[in-house]
Structures are given as structure tokens and as C-alpha cells.
C-alpha angles and dihedrals in degrees: 000000000000123000093249093053090045092053091048091052091050091046090053091049093049089047088058088049090057091050094048119103092227092069085079091061112095111229125195119244091248091055092050092051091051094050097107103113122081092251094050091046091051089054091049094047096045089220135069092220095075094054100070091042093056094037091053091063116097093203124088107256131211122177119194127196125224090278092053091250117142113259094174134000133176115239089246090062086070092043090054090050091238094121131036123176105326100334145073104248102175104102098216093049092045089053090050090054090052092050091050091052091047099045105022089226126120118253129213127191143155109240129192118201133177121258100244125317098293112106114242094020091124134247142275116228108209137182109213130194122185123190140162116247102186138272090058093298123135127204123211119195117191125190119192108227095171096106092043090051090050092050091048090051090050090051092051091049091047093051091046091049093047091049090051093047093048092052093067101057094033092050091046092051091049092049093046091049091053090048092050090049090053092051099038093131093062111076095192091049092049092047092052095048093042088059090053090050091053090051092053092044089051091051090049090051092050091049093051092047092050091048088053091049093048092048091051091051093048092051088066098227097100093106099043090129110025118195138189108276123201107215092204089060092045093053093046092050093046091050091050091052094057099036096099092050091048092049090051090059093039090243118155116226118212125187128183148115136105114000131213099033119148137189134185118247143068113333094200093052095047090048089051091051093051091044090052091052091050092045091051091049092051094048093052097041126094121245118280095018131121135256119194133191119198132183123207145149117256111266092228101032118037089193090070124084119208122199108188126191112197126191139177093222136131094290128222125267114244093243092057100045095089091054102049091090093056117108114268093000115142128185092203107023095184094052093044095051092043091055095043099257118162101197091237102090099088092042088057090050090053093051093046090053093048093048089054094049092256141101142221123241131201133205118176141157121187110251094014104066140245140273120206114189124196107208118199136169111257122237101257116246111254094025110133112260101220098170138037126236112286122276114257094040111107121260121252092266093049091045092053092048091048094048091049093049090050089065 
């Protein structure tokens, strides 16, 4: 809805107010300030017709009379500290009202106000439009742009982070290619540097794939067609995907726990989440240690499935545990880059859990290891199973064989 249309709608509503018989009723200031519900507004307007018009607007609305006293104000106008008692108290908005009365022209401005009176509590970022609507009345429309500003900042940070992360493998590939070109007459030299180029290209491919996965999750359409997911199959597939990497570090994989549990969701995404947890555990574990994945029902709520990945790695300091799920955050940047980590794996796990109505928990002690637990709502017993586990996930026989071989 454009500003001009919005102003016309408000003008029509206020015109109905003027025609209503209740305008003749003298209300106290306290009653006018409290007129925020539909019923109170109807009493103020003197007609039911104005109520749905005003209520349909997404913007915060303030209507002033010819003495600049508040006739009607949305509750959020007080939350934004624009209105207090009967008056507009925010200086920028008050100045806009004065300019409208002096010039007769609508005013638009971006206004930043403090969140409450406590210093450091943050700010609201508002888009404000002030216009006259006849008979000395002034309309103030306020749109809260705080969330949009925050999302835009996140997007800028994300683009900056992606650009930074892409520079490393792309720059390495370029440098290696130039080096290979210079030593083209030495087969051993070319073979060595070609292997390094493949490693960097592989890392670049993983980074791009994880960015695509994270974008898909953030778009909110990942679970457009949820299916019944067998957790045994998910764990077996995830273990198989990281087996080569684990063998390369002489890490023993162990899988076990409660069998036969199912959830509803996207099998590929849940498998990716478990694989990412296993991959993270392997990267941050010392050589010749053990990584285990266990499935269980929650001790307090049997309708909750818990998939725990336990390692004997370096652990995570307490002050960094809240940040490990941030995009591109690494506890040990040198180790992560050396092993091909992108810094996106745990962020993907967090989004997968949220999209399935679950969460991810972390326990960690430096020097002792970490436990990441994917927590998902269980498929209720007796609920109709209207779809089979997704194609591409191993069958029950294959899952059992894979889980046994992991141990």
C-alpha cells in the first residue's frame, strides 16, 4: 500500500469520525490515550466503519487534533517513544508536524530513537510520514524498519564474509597455476602442485555447496514436502560419508543407541546435519581417538529424539560456545583451514534443527572434548505414515550393516 493511498484511507476514516455522533461526546484524556483496542476505537470514532480501515494498516498510526493533542495512537507509538501522554515528544517528529502545519505539504524522514530510557538498550530505526488530513488534524504514519536494517546488515556481513572466504582458495589456485606453469618441464613438480590445486578446488567446491545449502535453509522452503525419516538410516548414511576422512586421521567411528526412531522432515537435510557434526568432530579431534554418534529418546520427554555426536577433541572455551553456530566462525582458524573447513557446517546444523522444530545443544570442556546434540521432535506413534524414507538413504539392512561396521 503506497503512502498516498494510505493517507487517503486514513482521511476517509477520520472523515467518518467527524460524521459520527460520538464525536460530540467529550472524552477524558486518559480515555483517549487508552483507545487502542477495536472496541475503544469504535467508541472514539462513533462508527464501526473506521475501525477496520485503521486496523488494516500495518504502520503505526498517530492522529493529532488542531491543538496537537493525540486523538488516537497505536500502542507501538508509545513503545517507540514517539508519544507520551497526550503529546508527540520525539523532537524530529514534532518538528515534522510543525512543518506540515506551516507548509501544508507532507513530510518524510528516517528517524532513529532509543529503545526505552536505559542507556545502551539499542535503537529503533523508523520511517516516518506526516501529513495533514483536514480540519486541522495531522496524521503520523510510522513504519518500524529495525528488523529490515538488521537483516540488511546481516546480508552485508554475509557477502563480505563469503568474499573473504572465496579469496583464499581462488588466490591459492591462481598462485599454484602460475607455479605449475613455471615448472612445466618437471613432471614430479607438476604432479605435486597439481595435487595442491585439486585440494584448493575441492575446498572451493565444498564452500559453494554449503553456501547453497545455507541459502536454501534461510529461504524457508526447505520443508515444502516433509517425509518420514528413519534416524537409523540417517546415521548410517552420515557415518559412511565421513569414513574416509576418519580413516585418514586414524579415528574410530562408533554408532549405536536406540533403534527404530523416526521423525518427519527432510532426510537429506537431517543427514547433512549429522554429517556436519561428525565432520566437525573429526576435524577437531587428535589422531587415533574416537568419535561416537548415539541416538536416544529424551529422558524427560519420550516424544523428543536426541542424536548426539561425541568427540575427544580439543574442546571449546566457554566464552566461544555461543558463537560456534555463527556463519564462518572458527574456534581454531588454523586447524579449520588446514583440514578444509569452511566455517559454515555448524550454522547449517542450527538451521536444519530450527526448520524441523528442533534445536542443537552443545557441551564442551577444553582438553576433554565436545558433545553436539541434534534435538528433533519424534514422529508420534500411531500417526499415519504416508511416505517412505527418502530415496538415496540406505535400506534397513544396509543401515544396520553400516552402523555395525562403524564400531
